């Protein structure tokens, strides 16, 4: 898990617009998300983990402990209930939309360049990938 701690800069995305379209994200919000190049800071303080996504438009800060339910608000305003786990070398965040009950999974894994986030949903078969380069530990 410690391999994920550090600062990252977005480098590439695949299928992001199609994925968020299937998730019901409005067109304008999708365009803002897909055109952004966020930075990401992953830190740990005791049992608590923090993921801070930063963009010029909006920051998204998530705090959680593995195995405990947490709430988050996505950049496009959806309220989610989530739970984090660590499986097969990946940090996995499972989140359920509190309005429409759709379920999404985000798998964070270390790569040679930095970090990869694979996004999936139980509600459709489109998979999106966001890649980040590590800029500091």
CSV table of C-alpha atoms in Angstrom, one decimal:
chain,number,residue,atom,x,y,z
A,1,UNK,CA,0.0,0.0,0.0
A,2,UNK,CA,2.8,2.4,0.8
A,3,UNK,CA,3.9,2.3,-2.9
A,4,UNK,CA,0.8,4.4,-3.7
A,5,UNK,CA,1.8,7.2,-1.3
A,6,UNK,CA,3.0,10.3,-3.2
A,7,UNK,CA,2.2,13.1,-5.6
A,8,UNK,CA,1.1,12.5,-9.2
A,9,UNK,CA,0.2,14.4,-12.3
A,10,UNK,CA,-2.3,13.1,-14.8
A,11,UNK,CA,-0.8,12.0,-18.1
A,12,UNK,CA,-3.4,10.2,-20.1
A,13,UNK,CA,-7.1,8.9,-20.0
A,14,UNK,CA,-8.9,6.3,-22.0
A,15,UNK,CA,-12.7,6.0,-22.5
A,16,UNK,CA,-13.4,8.7,-19.8
A,17,UNK,CA,-16.1,10.6,-21.7
A,18,UNK,CA,-18.0,7.4,-22.6
A,19,UNK,CA,-17.6,6.0,-19.1
A,20,UNK,CA,-19.0,9.1,-17.4
A,21,UNK,CA,-21.8,9.4,-20.0
A,22,UNK,CA,-22.9,5.9,-19.1
A,23,UNK,CA,-22.8,7.0,-15.4
A,24,UNK,CA,-25.3,9.7,-16.2
A,25,UNK,CA,-22.9,12.7,-15.7
A,26,UNK,CA,-24.3,15.7,-17.6
A,27,UNK,CA,-22.5,16.7,-20.8
A,28,UNK,CA,-21.0,20.0,-19.5
A,29,UNK,CA,-19.6,18.3,-16.4
A,30,UNK,CA,-18.2,15.4,-18.5
A,31,UNK,CA,-16.4,17.9,-20.8
A,32,UNK,CA,-15.0,19.7,-17.7
A,33,UNK,CA,-13.8,16.4,-16.2
A,34,UNK,CA,-12.3,15.0,-19.5
A,35,UNK,CA,-10.5,18.2,-20.4
A,36,UNK,CA,-8.9,18.5,-16.9
A,37,UNK,CA,-5.4,17.3,-16.1
A,38,UNK,CA,-5.7,16.7,-12.3
A,39,UNK,CA,-2.9,16.3,-9.9
A,40,UNK,CA,-3.4,13.7,-7.2
A,41,UNK,CA,-1.9,13.4,-3.7
A,42,UNK,CA,-2.1,10.2,-1.8
A,43,UNK,CA,-1.2,10.2,1.9
A,44,UNK,CA,-1.6,8.2,5.0
A,45,UNK,CA,-1.8,9.2,8.6
A,46,UNK,CA,-2.1,6.2,10.9
A,47,UNK,CA,-5.1,4.2,9.6
A,48,UNK,CA,-6.6,7.2,7.7
A,49,UNK,CA,-5.9,7.6,4.0
A,50,UNK,CA,-6.4,10.8,2.0
A,51,UNK,CA,-6.8,11.2,-1.7
A,52,UNK,CA,-6.7,14.8,-2.9
A,53,UNK,CA,-7.5,15.4,-6.6
A,54,UNK,CA,-6.7,19.0,-7.6
A,55,UNK,CA,-7.9,20.8,-10.8
A,56,UNK,CA,-8.1,24.5,-11.6
A,57,UNK,CA,-11.9,24.2,-11.4
A,58,UNK,CA,-12.4,22.2,-8.2
A,59,UNK,CA,-10.6,20.0,-5.7
A,60,UNK,CA,-12.0,16.7,-4.4
A,61,UNK,CA,-10.7,15.5,-1.1
A,62,UNK,CA,-11.5,12.0,0.2
A,63,UNK,CA,-10.6,10.6,3.6
A,64,UNK,CA,-11.2,7.0,4.6
A,65,UNK,CA,-10.1,4.0,6.6
A,66,UNK,CA,-9.9,0.5,5.0
A,67,UNK,CA,-13.0,-1.6,5.7
A,68,UNK,CA,-15.0,1.4,7.1
A,69,UNK,CA,-17.9,3.1,5.2
A,70,UNK,CA,-17.3,6.7,4.2
A,71,UNK,CA,-19.1,9.4,2.2
A,72,UNK,CA,-17.9,11.4,-0.6
A,73,UNK,CA,-19.2,14.0,-3.1
A,74,UNK,CA,-17.9,13.6,-6.6
A,75,UNK,CA,-16.7,16.6,-8.7
A,76,UNK,CA,-20.1,16.5,-10.5
A,77,UNK,CA,-22.0,16.7,-7.2
A,78,UNK,CA,-23.2,13.1,-6.7
A,79,UNK,CA,-23.3,11.9,-3.1
A,80,UNK,CA,-21.7,8.5,-2.7
A,81,UNK,CA,-21.2,5.9,0.1
A,82,UNK,CA,-18.0,4.0,-0.2
A,83,UNK,CA,-15.7,1.4,1.3
A,84,UNK,CA,-12.0,0.9,0.6
A,85,UNK,CA,-10.2,-2.4,0.5
A,86,UNK,CA,-6.8,-3.6,-0.6
A,87,UNK,CA,-6.7,-6.7,-2.9
A,88,UNK,CA,-4.0,-8.1,-5.1
A,89,UNK,CA,-1.7,-5.1,-4.6
A,90,UNK,CA,-4.5,-2.6,-5.6
A,91,UNK,CA,-6.4,-0.1,-3.5
A,92,UNK,CA,-10.1,-0.6,-4.5
A,93,UNK,CA,-12.8,1.9,-3.7
A,94,UNK,CA,-16.3,0.7,-4.1
A,95,UNK,CA,-18.9,3.5,-4.1
A,96,UNK,CA,-22.7,3.5,-4.4
A,97,UNK,CA,-24.5,6.6,-5.7
A,98,UNK,CA,-27.0,7.5,-2.9
A,99,UNK,CA,-29.5,8.9,-5.5
A,100,UNK,CA,-29.7,6.2,-8.2
A,101,UNK,CA,-27.9,3.3,-6.5
A,102,UNK,CA,-25.4,2.8,-9.3
A,103,UNK,CA,-22.2,1.2,-8.1
A,104,UNK,CA,-18.7,2.1,-9.3
A,105,UNK,CA,-15.3,0.7,-8.6
A,106,UNK,CA,-12.0,2.5,-8.8
A,107,UNK,CA,-8.8,0.4,-8.7
A,108,UNK,CA,-5.6,2.3,-7.8
A,109,UNK,CA,-2.4,0.4,-8.7
A,110,UNK,CA,1.3,1.4,-8.9
A,111,UNK,CA,2.9,1.3,-12.3
A,112,UNK,CA,6.5,1.9,-13.5
A,113,UNK,CA,5.6,5.5,-14.4
A,114,UNK,CA,3.4,6.2,-11.3
A,115,UNK,CA,-0.2,5.2,-10.9
A,116,UNK,CA,-3.1,3.9,-12.8
A,117,UNK,CA,-6.8,4.2,-11.9
A,118,UNK,CA,-9.2,1.7,-13.6
A,119,UNK,CA,-12.9,2.7,-13.3
A,120,UNK,CA,-15.7,0.2,-13.7
A,121,UNK,CA,-19.4,0.1,-12.9
A,122,UNK,CA,-21.9,-2.6,-12.2
A,123,UNK,CA,-24.4,-0.7,-14.3
A,124,UNK,CA,-22.6,-0.9,-17.7
A,125,UNK,CA,-19.5,-2.5,-19.3
A,126,UNK,CA,-17.5,0.6,-20.2
A,127,UNK,CA,-14.1,0.7,-18.5
A,128,UNK,CA,-12.1,4.0,-18.2
A,129,UNK,CA,-8.5,4.3,-17.3
A,130,UNK,CA,-6.6,7.3,-16.0
A,131,UNK,CA,-2.8,7.3,-15.8
A,132,UNK,CA,-0.6,9.5,-13.6
A,133,UNK,CA,3.1,10.1,-13.5
A,134,UNK,CA,4.7,10.2,-10.0
A,135,UNK,CA,6.2,13.6,-9.3
A,136,UNK,CA,7.3,13.1,-5.7
A,137,UNK,CA,7.1,10.6,-2.8
